Amino acid sequence: MATSSQSSVELGSHEVKDYICNACEDQNNVETSADFYCKQCERFYCGNCIDPHGKVFAKHTTFGRVERDKWPVSKKVVDFLQTCDVHKDHKIDQFCNLHKQLCCPQCVSDQHSQCSKVTQISELTISQPTGLEGLSVELETVLGEIKTLQISQKASIQSLQRTYKEHSAVMIEQMRGNLNTYIDECDNNSVGTSGGNEQYLKEEMCRSVLSIVNEFDNITTKELNEMKHEVISIKGSVTSSIHKCTSLHNNWSQFHDIVQKIGDHKQLCLIASIKCKHIIQQALTLLGKAGKAFNVQSNTKHNVRIPRDSSECCITGICVLTDGQVLVADWSNRRVKLLNQQYQVVSPWDVTDVRDMCQITPSEIAVAVDDNASNTHNVQFITVTQSQLTLGRKLELQHTCIGIDHHEGELFICSGTALFKYTLSGKQVCRLYEDAYDTVDKCAVSPTGDRLYIISRYQDKLLTLARDGTLLATYTDPALERLSGLHVTPAGQVLVCGYWSHTVLQVGWEGQSKLATLPTKRHGVWRPWSVCYCSTTSSIIVGQWENDNILVFRVE
């Protein structure tokens, strides 16, 4: 099928404009929407310009908008689809089957040179279907769901603000009621009193009124301020989610328009199909419906012990950086270790009783440090620069700190009996969940921030909480005996470790069902204590208790 440069699709924008009239563009340098396409001229014309064209070229075949399927794919649509998302100066021409990624030559050179199966797009079209009919329907469906989510999120912000105002009004009205009741009592008691007693009652009434007002200032105002901060925090998070919805909605609308214009161009259909599937996964994550089950393909083990380690490694936390480097928390040797992409230790750092860790920025992690013997409870920030670890600031806590996760500027910290929310500056925002028994050992946050997951090591339970700490679901499984590790992938998949059952399970995003049994004892797993997913290599990394090896499972 021929291609043409007569469309005004702007790369990098979120809008796919219509085809423009070539005659208007040539004569007046004006962009006028095209209504006809001439097959012989391979040019577009508006309603005004098609008449003179028809008089000169009466035998030419033209197609109006009702026959859009016979119009060619515009050059800019082709450029939009073929341009590499990472390297804008390169065109996509290959596909990595291992990572399920579209690649340009630079991508292959930088990241996929060692991959076993990188195929030319031209070859791939022979073996893979390129139809977009099903994707087009799915695009329309999910577009509607995202729009509904946007409306719901905006309504939730309005509801939060309304609740705050109503609560404020109730508290103030309650104070007024207390004052009126007290004044009425004073009026009744003052009947028949002498002048001296009346003066005493007035002074006593003033003291009592002042006490009621002070109590309102000290308690109620504090409560309202805390509620106000919580409303602002939630509003910020929801607003961020709305922005993601808007961006994704624009991307989907753009692809939906493009899909209608590709026709039967096989390579473009294949590229659009792969890109659409990636956006579909993003949308499912945003909608909280990421339910793709992992399937283990292969596994390797890597020794992370260094010469100066005095004990077998106990890997209590794992964190993967954007560039593929991995950090592990070695509790028994009291060290954080930075591993390169080949899982070799390149930089260790001594930290007292490191319990867990999470990523804050592409180069910064937060480490949960806890030692009851020395009354040490803090969050230590560590920066990774040129494959070296550097200690940063430290947040001192007043409670136990054994689990940690982060989402959009908020820290979630486990104390064993409670889940707390903090700001990155160290201010405690609220206590989200509490249980007197040991129920809050590790936590993880969904990519959208609307679900919190916590595990109870001794109760063998995975709990799913709403953003405000409300319990949504409780999950138990015989294959999860003594829960020890917990992680949520960027796509929303929930991974949980069973220490005594030597198993890693994938649980549904709703926290109520098992999707897959992943690495188990037969794969070499023994007393798993931590787990993390690496998007760069499509791998699940498992840390073990009293074992110098971490296990890496390639999944798809």
XYZ file of C-alpha atoms in Angstrom:
556
model
C 0.000 0.000 0.000
C 1.320 3.463 -0.874
C 2.204 5.937 1.833
C 1.867 9.681 1.761
C 3.209 12.637 3.724
C -0.081 14.479 3.703
C -1.107 13.889 7.299
C -0.352 16.159 10.245
C 0.259 13.528 12.900
C 2.704 15.216 15.265
C 5.213 12.827 16.797
C 5.340 13.090 20.565
C 1.936 14.728 20.805
C -1.237 13.065 22.034
C -3.291 14.042 18.991
C -3.600 12.434 15.570
C -4.945 15.133 13.259
C -6.727 14.357 10.010
C -5.236 14.322 6.511
C -4.708 17.761 4.986
C -5.395 19.114 1.508
C -2.203 19.176 -0.604
C -3.554 21.824 -2.959
C -4.281 24.288 -0.136
C -0.890 23.556 1.390
C 0.888 24.175 -1.942
C -1.012 27.331 -2.895
C -1.560 29.094 0.427
C 0.565 27.141 2.901
C -2.644 26.491 4.829
C -3.616 23.231 6.549
C -7.167 22.385 5.448
C -8.730 19.059 6.285
C -8.850 16.717 3.269
C -12.109 15.131 2.116
C -10.888 13.198 -0.933
C -7.900 11.133 -2.048
C -6.879 10.728 -5.699
C -5.358 7.333 -6.403
C -3.528 8.384 -9.567
C -2.146 11.665 -8.182
C -1.515 10.188 -4.719
C -2.708 13.513 -3.334
C -5.426 14.745 -0.975
C -8.020 17.434 -1.672
C -10.595 19.378 0.307
C -14.169 19.954 -0.927
C -13.212 23.200 -2.699
C -10.121 21.861 -4.461
C -11.619 18.568 -5.650
C -13.805 20.338 -8.265
C -10.967 21.943 -10.299
C -9.012 18.695 -9.986
C -12.024 16.767 -11.352
C -12.343 19.089 -14.370
C -8.690 18.587 -15.331
C -8.473 14.875 -14.454
C -11.969 13.599 -15.101
C -10.852 9.966 -15.425
C -8.928 9.852 -12.135
C -10.349 7.692 -9.363
C -11.047 9.549 -6.138
C -12.211 8.252 -2.774
C -14.181 10.303 -0.267
C -14.246 9.947 3.503
C -16.833 7.183 3.351
C -14.139 5.114 1.607
C -11.358 5.934 4.080
C -10.213 2.317 4.033
C -8.896 2.961 0.506
C -6.788 5.942 1.573
C -3.050 5.237 2.038
C -1.281 5.187 5.385
C 0.246 8.610 5.918
C 4.025 8.926 6.178
C 3.759 10.507 9.592
C 1.650 7.625 10.895
C 4.346 5.293 9.561
C 7.036 7.390 11.245
C 5.085 7.473 14.488
C 4.806 3.676 14.629
C 8.316 2.889 13.417
C 10.212 5.433 15.541
C 11.928 3.856 18.545
C 10.501 5.114 21.859
C 14.006 5.247 23.386
C 16.221 6.244 20.449
C 14.152 8.804 18.514
C 16.616 8.917 15.596
C 16.277 5.197 14.900
C 13.575 3.046 13.351
C 12.169 -0.139 14.857
C 13.174 -3.117 12.730
C 13.576 -6.033 15.178
C 11.796 -7.815 18.027
C 13.421 -9.473 21.064
C 11.448 -12.633 21.831
C 13.133 -12.988 25.235
C 12.073 -9.573 26.541
C 9.015 -9.168 24.268
C 10.310 -5.763 23.181
C 10.426 -3.896 19.877
C 14.007 -2.873 19.084
C 15.946 -0.527 16.865
C 19.606 -1.309 15.987
C 20.782 0.822 18.930
C 18.501 -1.078 21.345
C 19.973 -4.375 20.151
C 23.514 -3.050 20.551
C 22.883 -1.594 24.045
C 20.634 -4.191 25.683
C 19.891 -7.228 23.515
C 23.214 -8.243 21.967
C 23.354 -11.334 24.227
C 19.712 -12.307 23.747
C 19.263 -15.641 22.019
C 16.392 -14.733 19.720
C 16.147 -11.290 18.116
C 14.055 -11.410 14.937
C 13.620 -8.988 12.040
C 10.102 -7.507 11.935
C 9.904 -8.441 8.242
C 10.479 -12.108 9.165
C 8.087 -11.974 12.087
C 5.154 -10.970 9.892
C 5.396 -14.333 8.124
C 4.808 -16.359 11.294
C 2.625 -14.084 13.422
C -0.925 -12.782 12.785
C -1.100 -9.036 12.275
C -4.847 -8.378 12.477
C -5.970 -5.523 14.710
C -9.707 -6.182 14.834
C -9.665 -7.678 18.336
C -7.300 -4.999 19.643
C -9.508 -2.269 18.211
C -12.480 -3.592 20.201
C -10.325 -3.918 23.338
C -9.079 -0.362 22.867
C -12.650 0.939 22.801
C -13.589 -1.113 25.881
C -10.635 -0.033 27.999
C -10.992 3.585 26.869
C -14.447 3.523 28.434
C -13.119 1.960 31.634
C -10.340 4.550 31.965
C -12.862 7.345 31.434
C -15.059 5.824 34.147
C -12.053 5.631 36.485
C -11.262 9.292 35.836
C -14.826 10.282 36.725
C -14.710 8.109 39.852
C -11.388 9.605 40.973
C -12.603 13.167 40.508
C -15.739 12.281 42.468
C -13.617 10.809 45.277
C -11.676 14.084 45.592
C -14.925 16.038 45.828
C -16.219 13.549 48.392
C -13.046 13.895 50.484
C -13.305 17.667 50.504
C -17.003 17.476 51.350
C -16.323 15.042 54.203
C -13.647 17.335 55.633
C -15.961 20.363 55.535
C -18.835 18.405 57.054
C -16.570 17.048 59.801
C -15.314 20.561 60.551
C -18.885 21.863 60.782
C -19.912 19.002 63.086
C -16.957 19.576 65.425
C -17.625 23.313 65.635
C -21.342 22.721 66.187
C -20.476 20.239 68.927
C -18.346 22.859 70.687
C -21.187 25.388 70.440
C -23.565 22.799 71.888
C -21.222 22.171 74.828
C -21.004 25.911 75.498
C -24.770 26.446 75.295
C -25.436 23.479 77.595
C -22.977 24.771 80.156
C -24.374 28.321 79.984
C -27.930 26.996 80.473
C -26.789 25.052 83.534
C -25.141 28.156 84.904
C -28.334 30.170 84.380
C -30.359 27.600 86.306
C -27.837 27.473 89.144
C -27.638 31.253 89.436
C -31.317 31.670 90.361
C -31.625 33.014 93.918
C -27.902 33.617 94.460
C -26.563 36.699 96.201
C -24.368 39.337 94.551
C -21.102 37.792 95.823
C -22.038 34.317 94.712
C -23.209 35.680 91.354
C -19.790 37.253 90.761
C -18.113 33.955 91.655
C -20.373 32.045 89.241
C -19.553 34.474 86.428
C -15.834 34.013 87.005
C -16.259 30.240 87.210
C -18.298 30.285 83.999
C -15.583 32.266 82.200
C -12.944 29.773 83.350
C -15.054 26.833 82.176
C -15.853 28.419 78.805
C -12.164 29.150 78.326
C -11.375 25.539 79.219
C -13.869 24.237 76.628
C -12.415 26.516 73.941
C -8.833 25.498 74.836
C -9.790 21.845 74.711
C -11.254 22.427 71.253
C -8.033 24.155 70.153
C -5.750 21.477 71.594
C -7.641 18.354 70.524
C -10.228 19.103 67.856
C -8.100 21.554 65.888
C -5.237 19.061 65.907
C -7.594 16.339 64.700
C -8.926 18.598 61.939
C -5.402 19.547 60.868
C -4.393 15.888 60.699
C -7.495 15.138 58.673
C -6.747 18.104 56.414
C -3.190 16.863 55.779
C -4.538 13.388 55.042
C -7.075 14.843 52.590
C -4.300 16.834 50.881
C -2.098 13.725 50.728
C -4.839 11.519 49.262
C -5.885 14.294 46.892
C -2.297 14.558 45.628
C -2.095 10.825 45.063
C -5.487 10.650 43.328
C -4.643 13.713 41.225
C -1.450 11.980 40.122
C -3.493 8.930 39.186
C -5.924 11.134 37.229
C -2.993 12.597 35.297
C -1.825 9.060 34.477
C -5.354 8.217 33.348
C -5.475 11.313 31.138
C -2.087 10.553 29.588
C -2.974 6.922 28.987
C -6.415 7.884 27.669
C -4.761 10.224 25.155
C -2.303 7.510 24.112
C -5.128 5.023 23.675
C -7.211 7.495 21.668
C -4.196 8.122 19.475
C -3.628 4.429 18.832
C -7.332 3.878 18.291
C -7.277 6.487 15.511
C -4.068 5.060 14.038
C -5.441 1.518 14.001
C -8.244 2.705 11.726
C -5.711 4.109 9.235
C -3.178 1.289 8.885
C -5.232 -0.938 6.641
C -3.456 -4.137 5.548
C 0.159 -2.927 5.915
C 1.513 -6.078 7.611
C 4.636 -4.700 9.297
C 2.824 -1.628 10.610
C -0.021 -3.817 11.862
C 2.435 -6.013 13.728
C 4.261 -3.055 15.307
C 0.962 -1.395 16.247
C -0.282 -4.681 17.688
C 2.801 -5.098 19.916
C 2.684 -1.456 21.031
C -1.038 -1.694 21.727
C -0.528 -4.797 23.870
C 2.067 -2.901 25.913
C -0.360 -0.013 26.428
C -3.112 -2.498 27.290
C -0.890 -3.857 30.077
C -0.304 -0.303 31.332
C -4.038 0.312 31.312
C -4.793 -2.928 33.170
C -2.209 -1.943 35.778
C -3.807 1.489 36.140
C -7.233 -0.111 36.415
C -5.900 -2.594 38.987
C -6.558 -5.590 36.729
C -3.059 -6.812 35.962
C -3.716 -10.527 36.147
C -1.136 -12.065 33.809
C 0.268 -15.188 35.424
C 4.029 -15.704 35.270
C 5.477 -18.903 33.874
C 8.995 -19.963 34.934
C 11.257 -20.646 31.932
C 14.723 -21.139 33.439
C 16.693 -20.498 36.598
C 20.235 -19.738 37.718
C 21.898 -19.185 41.085
C 24.476 -16.573 42.012
C 26.748 -16.453 45.067
C 26.609 -13.105 46.912
C 28.981 -13.916 49.755
C 32.172 -11.839 50.010
C 35.439 -12.787 51.775
C 34.851 -10.661 54.852
C 31.385 -12.126 55.532
C 31.470 -14.050 58.818
C 28.175 -15.929 58.429
C 25.999 -17.508 55.794
C 24.023 -14.822 54.005
C 20.433 -14.114 55.039
C 18.904 -12.011 52.257
C 16.009 -10.175 53.893
C 15.424 -7.586 51.163
C 15.996 -7.147 47.405
C 15.690 -4.047 45.242
C 16.270 -3.753 41.472
C 17.377 -0.424 40.000
C 16.257 0.859 36.623
C 19.597 0.015 34.977
C 19.395 -3.630 36.089
C 21.754 -3.396 39.078
C 20.474 -5.221 42.163
C 20.791 -4.428 45.864
C 20.419 -7.119 48.509
C 20.076 -6.731 52.276
C 22.258 -9.314 54.043
C 20.911 -9.376 57.611
C 23.317 -11.934 59.093
C 26.417 -10.070 57.868
C 24.870 -6.632 58.466
C 25.522 -5.386 54.947
C 23.812 -3.919 51.921
C 25.439 -5.298 48.762
C 25.266 -3.821 45.278
C 25.314 -6.390 42.470
C 25.995 -5.636 38.813
C 23.860 -6.938 35.954
C 25.693 -10.275 36.184
C 24.764 -10.498 39.908
C 28.344 -10.052 41.113
C 28.954 -8.029 44.301
C 30.628 -4.745 43.293
C 30.069 -2.588 46.382
C 29.171 -3.668 49.952
C 28.215 -1.266 52.777
C 27.963 -2.131 56.462
C 24.573 -1.328 58.024
C 23.352 -2.473 61.442
C 20.576 -5.101 61.296
C 19.200 -4.333 57.859
C 15.652 -5.746 57.537
C 14.152 -4.580 54.246
C 14.583 -2.029 51.447
C 12.704 -0.200 48.693
C 13.493 2.104 45.793
C 12.848 5.854 46.140
C 14.356 7.246 42.909
C 16.305 5.564 40.077
C 19.484 5.933 42.152
C 18.275 6.074 45.782
C 16.975 3.359 48.088
C 15.588 3.398 51.618
C 16.690 0.685 54.055
C 14.705 -0.418 57.103
C 17.146 -0.792 60.004
C 16.118 -2.277 63.341
C 18.004 -3.579 66.386
C 16.107 -3.903 69.666
C 19.287 -4.553 71.659
C 20.648 -1.084 70.861
C 17.182 0.496 70.562
C 17.916 1.335 66.913
C 14.884 1.969 64.694
C 15.504 4.031 61.577
C 15.322 4.396 57.816
C 18.730 4.798 56.170
C 18.853 6.304 52.681
C 21.598 5.058 50.336
C 22.533 6.478 46.919
C 24.045 4.462 44.085
C 26.557 6.448 42.009
C 28.851 4.849 39.429
C 28.370 1.401 40.980
C 29.262 2.659 44.476
C 27.076 3.000 47.574
C 26.978 6.268 49.529
C 25.121 6.774 52.818
C 22.660 9.644 52.879
C 20.248 11.023 55.454
C 18.616 8.980 58.197
C 15.115 9.058 59.672
C 14.946 8.110 63.367
C 11.734 6.321 64.387
C 10.034 5.741 67.723
C 8.863 2.235 66.847
C 10.156 -0.994 65.338
C 11.061 -0.812 61.626
C 11.148 -4.223 59.903
C 9.384 -3.643 56.551
C 9.274 -0.747 54.118
C 7.871 0.345 50.746
C 7.456 3.630 48.889
C 4.893 5.182 46.564
C 4.912 8.721 45.151
C 6.605 10.465 48.062
C 5.051 8.355 50.827
C 6.840 5.752 52.951
C 4.952 2.757 54.349
C 6.681 1.207 57.362
C 5.892 -2.007 59.243
C 6.450 -2.259 62.978
C 5.315 -5.876 63.417
C 1.965 -4.874 64.878
C 1.131 -1.783 62.778
C 1.491 -0.221 59.354
C 2.466 3.469 59.411
C 2.531 6.067 56.661
C 5.320 8.666 56.657
C 6.451 11.508 54.443
C 9.946 11.303 52.967
C 11.004 14.015 55.425
C 10.202 11.671 58.322
C 6.850 13.037 59.494
C 4.410 10.360 60.600
C 1.162 10.932 58.688
C -0.983 8.234 60.261
C -1.267 4.672 61.518
C -3.086 2.873 58.686
C -3.560 -0.550 60.262
C -2.892 -2.174 63.629
C -3.241 -5.591 65.198
C -1.964 -6.518 68.630
C -0.625 -9.802 67.292
C 2.326 -10.053 64.860
C 0.500 -9.267 61.600
C 2.514 -6.547 59.868
C 5.933 -7.908 58.925
C 6.346 -6.665 55.347
C 4.323 -4.417 53.072
C 3.998 -3.612 49.374
C 2.026 -0.964 47.491
C 0.194 -1.418 44.189
C 1.491 0.690 41.250
C -1.573 2.938 41.471
C -1.280 3.338 45.246
C -4.873 2.302 45.884
C -4.025 -1.059 47.465
C -1.653 -1.979 50.262
C -0.531 -5.540 50.917
C 0.867 -6.786 54.220
C 1.940 -10.240 55.384
C 1.637 -11.884 58.757
C 4.554 -14.265 59.260
C 3.059 -16.175 62.174
C -0.584 -16.087 61.077
C 0.216 -17.206 57.494
C -1.961 -14.453 56.008
C -1.751 -11.993 53.147
C -3.922 -8.951 53.904
C -5.085 -6.491 51.255
C -5.948 -2.982 52.456
C -7.543 0.031 50.803
C -5.652 3.327 50.619
C -7.104 4.388 53.982
C -6.189 1.114 55.712
C -9.592 -0.575 55.417
C -9.229 -4.354 55.211
C -10.407 -5.539 51.778
C -9.308 -9.172 51.643
C -7.530 -11.928 53.578
C -5.760 -14.750 51.755
C -4.353 -18.004 53.146
C -2.923 -20.996 51.300
C -1.370 -24.301 52.453
C 1.493 -23.533 50.041
C 2.276 -20.380 52.010
C 3.520 -21.628 55.350
C 5.113 -18.831 57.389
C 4.969 -15.924 54.970
C 8.330 -14.202 54.657
C 8.703 -12.246 51.393
C 6.343 -9.875 49.575
C 6.641 -7.829 46.374
C 4.370 -6.123 43.825
C 5.683 -5.800 40.262
C 5.362 -2.590 38.200
C 2.436 -4.292 36.423
C 0.647 -5.028 39.697
C 1.417 -8.759 40.064
C 1.651 -9.809 43.723
C 4.466 -12.211 44.711
C 4.547 -13.911 48.141
C 7.106 -16.270 49.722
C 6.334 -19.236 51.978
C 9.368 -19.827 54.237
C 8.594 -23.330 55.526
C 6.848 -24.396 52.308
C 9.880 -23.310 50.187
C 7.575 -21.693 47.633
C 6.887 -18.429 45.818
C 3.277 -17.831 44.771
C 1.663 -15.242 42.531
C -1.592 -13.952 44.002
C -4.247 -11.981 42.119
C -4.231 -8.190 42.455
C -7.462 -8.383 44.478
C -5.637 -10.482 47.109
C -8.160 -13.326 47.074
C -6.902 -15.976 44.649
C -3.773 -17.812 43.540
C -2.708 -17.198 39.940
C 0.400 -19.365 39.794
C 2.837 -21.437 41.806
C 6.225 -20.109 40.743
C 9.633 -21.299 42.059
C 9.366 -24.161 44.559
C 11.635 -26.625 46.320
C 12.062 -28.619 43.113
C 13.493 -25.464 41.461
C 16.087 -25.183 44.250
C 14.181 -22.794 46.514
C 14.986 -23.308 50.196
C 13.558 -21.081 52.925
C 12.894 -18.011 50.735
C 12.860 -14.748 52.682
C 12.665 -12.033 50.005
C 11.520 -11.672 46.413
C 11.667 -9.007 43.697
C 10.851 -8.743 39.990
C 13.307 -7.290 37.450
C 11.557 -5.774 34.420
C 14.840 -5.390 32.531
C 15.444 -9.140 32.384
C 11.881 -10.397 33.012
C 13.172 -12.284 36.040
C 12.047 -13.065 39.574
C 14.913 -12.829 42.084
C 14.606 -14.809 45.325
C 16.720 -14.251 48.454
C 17.061 -17.088 50.990
C 17.710 -17.531 54.703
C 21.151 -18.867 55.616
C 22.094 -19.420 52.007
C 24.860 -17.644 50.113
C 23.030 -17.917 46.784
C 20.272 -15.794 45.335
C 18.076 -17.500 42.740
C 17.128 -15.847 39.455
C 14.126 -17.238 37.547
C 13.501 -16.101 33.984
C 9.725 -15.817 33.487
C 7.272 -14.875 30.767
